[in-house]
Amino acid sequence: MRKVVVVLPTFNEKDNIEKFTNEVLAQEKNLSGYRVEVLIVDSHSPDGTGDIAKKMAARNPRIHFLSVGKGLGVALIEGHKYSIKHLKPDVMAQLDADGQVEVAIIPKLVKTIDEGYDLAIGSRFVEGGKNNLSLSRQIFSAGSSFVSRVIMGPWSVKEFGNSARAFTPELFRKINLERLPWKEKTFIIQPAFLNEAIIAGAKYKEIPLVFKNRAEGYSKNKIINYSYDVFTYAIDARLNKWGINFPFFKATRRAKTLIKFAIVGFTGTLIDFAFYKFFIWNFGLPPATSKGFSTEIAILSNFTFNNIWTFRHRKTSKNLWQRFVSFQLVSLVGLGIAVIIVKVLDSTFGNGFIDLGFRKIAYNNFYFFATIPPVLIWNFVVNHFFTWRHEDDPIEVT
Ligand SMILES: Nc1nc2c(ncn2[C@@H]2O[C@H](COP(=O)(O)OP(=O)(O)O)[C@@H](O)[C@H]2O)c(=O)[nH]1
Ligand SMILES: [Mg+2]
């Protein structure tokens, strides 16, 4: 008799866990020659999921329980390590515990391993797969898989998100856990695990899967942070595949606040430009007036995003209005710096062109881009140390 251990990560799943675990165990009838066991891995859910799971484990020898720290990656990797050590599985599987993926995927994944694959990947994006989420979540999940596919590869894999997978213990042992960012708090484990499994030589296959909307509870995936991680991880993996061993993922995490600030600033520039054109075309405003309005709109949007995203976790002593006024002034000084830079460059180098043969590029384009790094640094430093200054970090008066 072979054994499959299904790891079910849970965080606040009290309404789902019991029913869902039983459904998973009931799949044994569709897997002749297999014993199905479940390992519930909970991260101290405040809603008491862990207590429910512990009781289930005490009553049923096919149910096991493990309590771990926060994070999906922590739950999955600690869970599989525990499984190998104490439960001795022949096939290792994992599945969301909220019922969004139908349990019928388990026998399909296990059978794929029996066919000789090392890794079976549940996939919404292959023929027969479905993604029945809300439209915005559909776009997000398709988009993040697509980014992984294009930047990181391999192109042959269509789904890099979601946790429904099965693999062999031999493959799991070969995976480089040192390199795998499994302690991160976002869901980056999903694409990263695939990447490392494939690097470890996995023979893999995608199996169509239907992803439903959640019946109970709420999603723990933090969309913006996950997107950021997917993007930087994919670039890191790509560089590695090219033989460039620069730790891009780690470096960008350290510079995370600055990069978020730059992303907000970049978006703000697009907004500025869009409204600039909009006011000229639709209201016939003169360019200078347009620019005044569009820049102010961009400043408002930048402030909003910096406040709710970039510096979200900062404890500051300033209230919203003080921060806003500060940000406004800093931005205006930034604007002044940009104007001076363009002025100086223009009076030094004049109104020339670089001739590329097929097209000419005006110097003034370079003047524009030359303003970005100094203004970014100015805005970031002042807002970082003043507007959103951390309150446990008083300025020293000597
Ligand atoms: N143990 C543990 N499980 C988690 C954590 N975050 C999410 N999960 C579980 O991972 C699964 C997928 O999370 P979910 O919120 O449904 O993400 P979504 O399906 O992408 O919206 C669910 O079973 C969650 O309970 C965590 O920090 N620790
Ligand atoms: Mg879910």
XYZ file of C-alpha atoms and ligand atoms in Angstrom:
427
model
C 0.000 0.000 0.000
C 1.426 3.360 -1.012
C 0.805 6.512 0.927
C 0.019 10.059 -0.166
C 0.216 12.854 2.411
C -1.727 15.986 1.498
C -0.467 19.129 3.213
C -3.293 21.581 3.888
C -2.055 25.044 4.925
C -4.603 26.936 7.004
C -4.943 30.469 8.228
C -8.385 31.420 9.561
C -10.228 28.564 7.886
C -12.431 27.422 10.763
C -15.540 27.274 8.580
C -13.863 25.176 5.897
C -11.356 22.912 7.521
C -13.430 20.013 8.851
C -15.646 19.506 5.830
C -12.767 19.974 3.434
C -10.422 17.566 5.228
C -13.091 14.878 5.077
C -13.564 15.492 1.386
C -9.830 15.070 0.807
C -9.730 11.839 2.805
C -12.743 10.548 0.873
C -10.682 10.720 -2.309
C -9.067 7.475 -1.223
C -11.880 5.665 -3.018
C -10.588 7.103 -6.296
C -7.016 6.029 -5.620
C -6.734 2.277 -5.482
C -3.521 1.092 -3.877
C -3.174 4.321 -1.891
C -3.758 5.366 1.657
C -4.584 9.107 1.882
C -3.453 11.072 4.909
C -3.751 14.762 5.628
C -1.378 17.120 7.425
C -3.029 20.355 8.490
C -0.403 23.073 8.939
C -1.739 26.069 10.791
C -0.039 29.409 11.514
C -1.669 30.155 14.871
C -4.936 31.226 13.246
C -6.655 33.692 15.563
C -10.045 32.186 14.679
C -9.145 28.887 16.334
C -8.657 26.752 13.209
C -5.680 25.147 14.951
C -7.779 23.916 17.895
C -10.349 22.395 15.566
C -7.583 20.704 13.555
C -5.870 19.412 16.675
C -9.098 17.753 17.817
C -9.645 16.239 14.384
C -6.102 14.842 14.485
C -6.689 13.327 17.933
C -9.773 11.475 16.686
C -8.525 10.274 13.318
C -5.129 8.618 12.734
C -5.219 9.724 9.082
C -5.248 13.381 10.124
C -2.082 15.057 11.419
C -1.515 18.502 12.761
C 1.424 20.896 12.799
C 1.639 24.417 14.128
C 4.111 26.782 12.435
C 4.948 30.492 12.064
C 3.191 32.851 9.692
C 3.409 32.581 5.909
C 2.238 30.213 3.213
C 5.823 29.248 2.327
C 6.623 28.472 5.953
C 3.501 26.325 6.239
C 4.157 24.364 3.045
C 7.879 23.771 3.509
C 7.744 23.036 7.241
C 4.760 20.807 6.500
C 6.571 18.783 3.846
C 9.693 18.467 5.981
C 7.577 17.142 8.840
C 5.765 14.842 6.465
C 9.005 13.294 5.147
C 10.394 12.847 8.615
C 7.362 11.482 10.452
C 4.814 10.267 7.915
C 7.009 8.675 5.228
C 4.905 9.454 2.159
C 5.403 7.847 -1.244
C 3.745 10.842 -2.878
C 3.636 14.340 -1.409
C 0.746 16.634 -2.225
C -0.509 20.031 -1.201
C -3.796 21.861 -1.602
C -5.477 25.051 -0.381
C -7.720 24.212 2.555
C -10.550 26.587 1.665
C -12.317 24.435 -0.906
C -11.541 26.728 -3.838
C -9.925 23.836 -5.664
C -12.069 20.735 -5.947
C -10.605 17.735 -4.171
C -10.957 15.562 -7.294
C -7.636 17.090 -8.359
C -5.806 14.944 -5.764
C -6.214 11.559 -7.513
C -5.356 13.203 -10.841
C -2.143 14.650 -9.441
C -1.174 11.379 -7.758
C -1.852 9.370 -10.927
C 0.431 11.728 -12.827
C 3.215 10.892 -10.395
C 2.441 7.172 -10.925
C 2.912 7.737 -14.660
C 6.527 8.608 -13.922
C 6.468 12.370 -13.462
C 8.270 13.946 -10.491
C 5.941 16.928 -10.300
C 2.256 17.354 -11.152
C 1.100 20.969 -11.370
C -2.561 21.889 -10.950
C -3.250 24.429 -13.672
C -6.118 26.764 -14.499
C -4.545 27.718 -17.779
C -4.279 24.435 -19.670
C -7.100 22.906 -21.677
C -9.905 21.809 -19.337
C -8.765 24.151 -16.560
C -10.989 26.973 -15.317
C -10.562 30.118 -13.275
C -13.950 31.038 -11.817
C -12.801 33.966 -9.717
C -14.012 37.539 -9.903
C -12.770 39.339 -13.005
C -10.138 41.370 -11.166
C -8.745 38.251 -9.460
C -8.760 36.438 -12.797
C -6.720 39.180 -14.396
C -4.350 39.157 -11.442
C -3.774 35.411 -11.416
C -3.425 35.170 -15.187
C -1.121 38.208 -15.169
C 1.205 36.968 -12.446
C 1.554 33.558 -14.087
C 2.200 35.240 -17.413
C 4.944 37.442 -15.940
C 6.605 34.330 -14.460
C 6.262 32.526 -17.739
C 7.728 35.304 -19.886
C 10.503 36.553 -17.619
C 11.504 33.477 -15.644
C 10.284 30.589 -17.754
C 9.958 27.904 -18.775
C 7.511 28.984 -21.439
C 6.057 25.471 -21.495
C 4.506 25.984 -18.041
C 1.273 27.981 -18.027
C 0.383 28.170 -14.337
C 2.869 29.345 -11.716
C 0.384 30.352 -9.017
C -1.911 28.276 -6.743
C -0.740 25.482 -4.484
C -2.388 22.357 -5.925
C 0.586 20.141 -6.677
C 2.007 16.679 -6.079
C 5.595 15.530 -6.213
C 7.944 12.781 -5.158
C 9.958 12.823 -1.917
C 13.070 12.346 -4.114
C 12.340 15.617 -5.895
C 11.616 17.448 -2.652
C 14.988 16.351 -1.235
C 16.779 17.662 -4.324
C 15.257 21.143 -4.111
C 17.650 23.824 -2.913
C 15.799 25.183 0.105
C 18.612 27.650 0.769
C 17.764 29.458 -2.419
C 14.006 29.085 -2.143
C 12.462 32.193 -0.521
C 10.096 30.082 1.562
C 10.208 32.305 4.634
C 8.753 35.295 2.809
C 5.297 36.317 3.921
C 3.780 36.621 0.456
C 2.751 33.708 -1.774
C 6.027 33.902 -3.734
C 6.603 30.273 -2.737
C 4.198 29.269 -5.505
C 6.254 30.324 -8.566
C 9.565 29.979 -6.700
C 8.937 26.353 -5.769
C 8.212 25.511 -9.409
C 11.369 27.264 -10.521
C 13.565 25.442 -8.029
C 11.864 22.100 -8.717
C 12.539 22.480 -12.426
C 16.142 23.513 -11.760
C 16.417 20.367 -9.610
C 15.556 18.405 -12.749
C 11.851 17.698 -12.244
C 9.966 15.962 -15.011
C 6.683 17.834 -14.789
C 3.198 17.941 -16.223
C 0.297 20.362 -15.861
C -3.091 18.955 -14.903
C -6.287 20.952 -15.572
C -7.851 22.330 -12.446
C -11.018 24.285 -11.677
C -10.571 27.174 -9.258
C -13.807 28.304 -7.628
C -14.728 31.414 -5.744
C -14.323 31.161 -2.001
C -17.355 29.838 -0.093
C -16.239 30.915 3.401
C -13.492 33.106 4.816
C -11.339 35.576 2.896
C -8.260 35.592 0.672
C -4.900 36.080 2.388
C -3.064 36.867 -0.796
C -1.798 40.435 -0.703
C -2.061 41.340 -4.350
C 0.323 44.290 -4.618
C 3.077 42.768 -2.491
C 2.736 39.453 -4.278
C 2.999 41.159 -7.690
C 6.130 42.949 -6.558
C 7.682 39.674 -5.387
C 6.687 37.771 -8.527
C 8.258 40.443 -10.670
C 11.536 40.728 -8.768
C 11.807 36.967 -8.251
C 11.232 36.324 -11.962
C 14.011 38.757 -12.877
C 16.309 37.140 -10.298
C 15.596 33.686 -11.735
C 16.147 34.936 -15.277
C 19.519 36.489 -14.384
C 20.510 33.197 -12.767
C 19.567 31.270 -15.878
C 21.828 33.590 -17.849
C 24.635 32.780 -15.418
C 24.494 36.169 -13.690
C 24.516 35.405 -9.986
C 23.270 38.741 -8.740
C 20.859 38.373 -5.792
C 18.258 40.668 -7.359
C 15.314 39.409 -5.302
C 17.101 39.983 -1.991
C 18.574 43.322 -3.034
C 15.227 44.654 -4.193
C 13.607 43.545 -0.969
C 16.129 45.586 0.968
C 15.488 48.599 -1.235
C 11.771 47.891 -1.161
C 10.620 51.254 0.154
C 12.702 53.150 -2.387
C 11.469 50.943 -5.206
C 7.851 51.314 -4.146
C 8.422 55.052 -4.042
C 9.895 54.933 -7.553
C 6.975 52.859 -8.843
C 4.533 55.375 -7.377
C 6.556 58.203 -8.910
C 6.633 56.474 -12.287
C 2.878 55.913 -12.207
C 2.495 59.545 -11.186
C 4.480 60.629 -14.228
C 2.139 58.673 -16.498
C -0.868 60.206 -14.755
C 0.701 63.655 -15.086
C 1.242 63.149 -18.797
C -2.234 61.679 -19.393
C -3.993 64.587 -17.678
C -1.684 67.103 -19.346
C -2.838 65.847 -22.749
C -6.415 65.454 -21.576
C -6.760 69.089 -20.489
C -5.180 70.346 -23.698
C -7.354 68.209 -25.949
C -10.659 68.376 -24.098
C -10.685 71.833 -22.552
C -8.290 73.627 -24.857
C -6.185 74.786 -21.908
C -2.782 76.294 -22.671
C 0.088 73.818 -21.991
C 1.405 75.664 -18.931
C -2.033 75.761 -17.249
C -2.606 72.131 -18.162
C 0.707 71.178 -16.689
C -0.147 72.963 -13.443
C -3.377 70.979 -13.031
C -1.964 67.678 -14.216
C 1.047 67.924 -11.916
C -1.188 68.650 -8.961
C -3.322 65.604 -9.775
C -0.159 63.508 -9.968
C 1.007 64.897 -6.619
C -2.344 63.971 -5.060
C -2.214 60.481 -6.477
C 1.418 60.012 -5.456
C 0.623 61.152 -1.962
C -2.290 58.759 -1.715
C -0.310 55.738 -2.899
C 2.716 56.575 -0.792
C 0.462 56.922 2.186
C -1.486 53.697 1.725
C 1.333 51.600 0.246
C 4.952 52.813 0.299
C 4.960 54.091 3.874
C 1.920 52.192 5.026
C 3.554 50.621 8.057
C 5.369 53.738 9.231
C 4.354 55.022 12.604
C 4.556 58.777 12.250
C 3.715 61.580 14.639
C 2.299 63.781 11.853
C -1.358 63.713 11.012
C -2.630 63.245 7.483
C -2.783 66.973 6.707
C 0.713 67.666 7.972
C 2.024 64.828 5.864
C 0.114 66.097 2.881
C 1.418 69.652 3.182
C 4.935 68.352 3.661
C 4.656 66.088 0.624
C 3.239 68.911 -1.449
C 6.137 71.226 -0.560
C 8.740 68.516 -1.156
C 7.203 67.778 -4.557
C 7.260 71.443 -5.511
C 10.920 71.729 -4.567
C 11.487 68.566 -6.623
C 9.776 70.270 -9.528
C 12.050 73.293 -9.038
C 15.119 71.035 -9.057
C 13.923 69.418 -12.297
C 13.394 72.782 -13.959
C 16.853 73.984 -12.919
C 18.488 70.803 -14.212
C 16.779 71.140 -17.584
C 17.687 74.824 -17.713
C 21.360 74.174 -16.920
C 21.650 71.295 -19.388
C 19.858 73.252 -22.075
C 22.059 76.302 -21.729
C 25.175 74.070 -21.656
C 24.444 71.667 -24.513
C 21.769 73.530 -26.458
C 19.123 72.286 -28.763
C 20.868 69.436 -30.630
C 20.115 65.959 -31.914
C 21.741 62.585 -31.664
C 21.528 60.981 -35.079
C 20.987 57.217 -34.891
C 20.797 56.876 -38.646
C 17.173 55.746 -38.744
C 15.967 58.475 -36.397
C 17.077 61.567 -34.567
C 16.707 61.960 -30.824
C 16.517 65.488 -29.474
C 18.804 66.407 -26.576
C 15.777 67.632 -24.634
C 14.674 63.990 -24.156
C 17.885 63.330 -22.282
C 17.393 66.496 -20.244
C 14.015 65.161 -19.158
C 15.398 61.785 -18.087
C 18.395 63.368 -16.371
C 16.004 64.989 -13.905
C 14.557 61.674 -12.733
C 17.368 60.250 -10.532
C 18.152 63.470 -8.614
C 14.483 64.364 -8.139
C 13.648 60.801 -7.092
C 16.449 60.863 -4.534
C 15.471 64.302 -3.239
C 11.811 63.380 -2.893
C 12.571 60.022 -1.347
C 15.118 61.227 1.172
C 13.040 64.134 2.430
C 9.808 62.174 2.571
C 11.544 59.197 4.138
C 13.275 61.253 6.830
C 10.668 63.930 7.302
C 7.141 63.500 5.920
C 6.762 59.887 7.030
C 9.478 59.961 9.633
C 9.369 57.049 12.024
C 8.412 58.364 15.425
C 10.869 56.200 17.378
C 13.626 57.914 15.466
C 13.907 61.442 16.864
C 16.135 64.024 15.212
C 19.130 64.624 17.441
C 19.509 68.160 18.660
C 23.051 69.025 19.575
N -0.535 28.005 7.526
C -0.776 29.069 6.749
N -1.673 28.967 5.726
C -1.910 30.059 4.980
C -1.262 31.306 5.196
N -1.716 32.201 4.278
C -2.621 31.536 3.519
N -2.751 30.249 3.940
C -3.619 29.198 3.381
O -3.267 29.023 2.029
C -4.436 28.736 1.256
C -4.568 29.764 0.158
O -4.825 31.018 0.712
P -6.020 31.945 0.225
O -6.176 33.030 1.205
O -7.216 31.106 -0.059
O -5.409 32.525 -1.124
P -6.124 32.639 -2.551
O -6.842 31.342 -2.796
O -4.992 32.869 -3.490
O -7.045 33.780 -2.423
C -5.610 28.722 2.224
O -5.850 27.394 2.626
C -5.093 29.552 3.390
O -5.711 29.231 4.613
C -0.322 31.378 6.286
O 0.289 32.413 6.560
N -0.126 30.235 7.008
Mg -8.110 30.423 -1.602
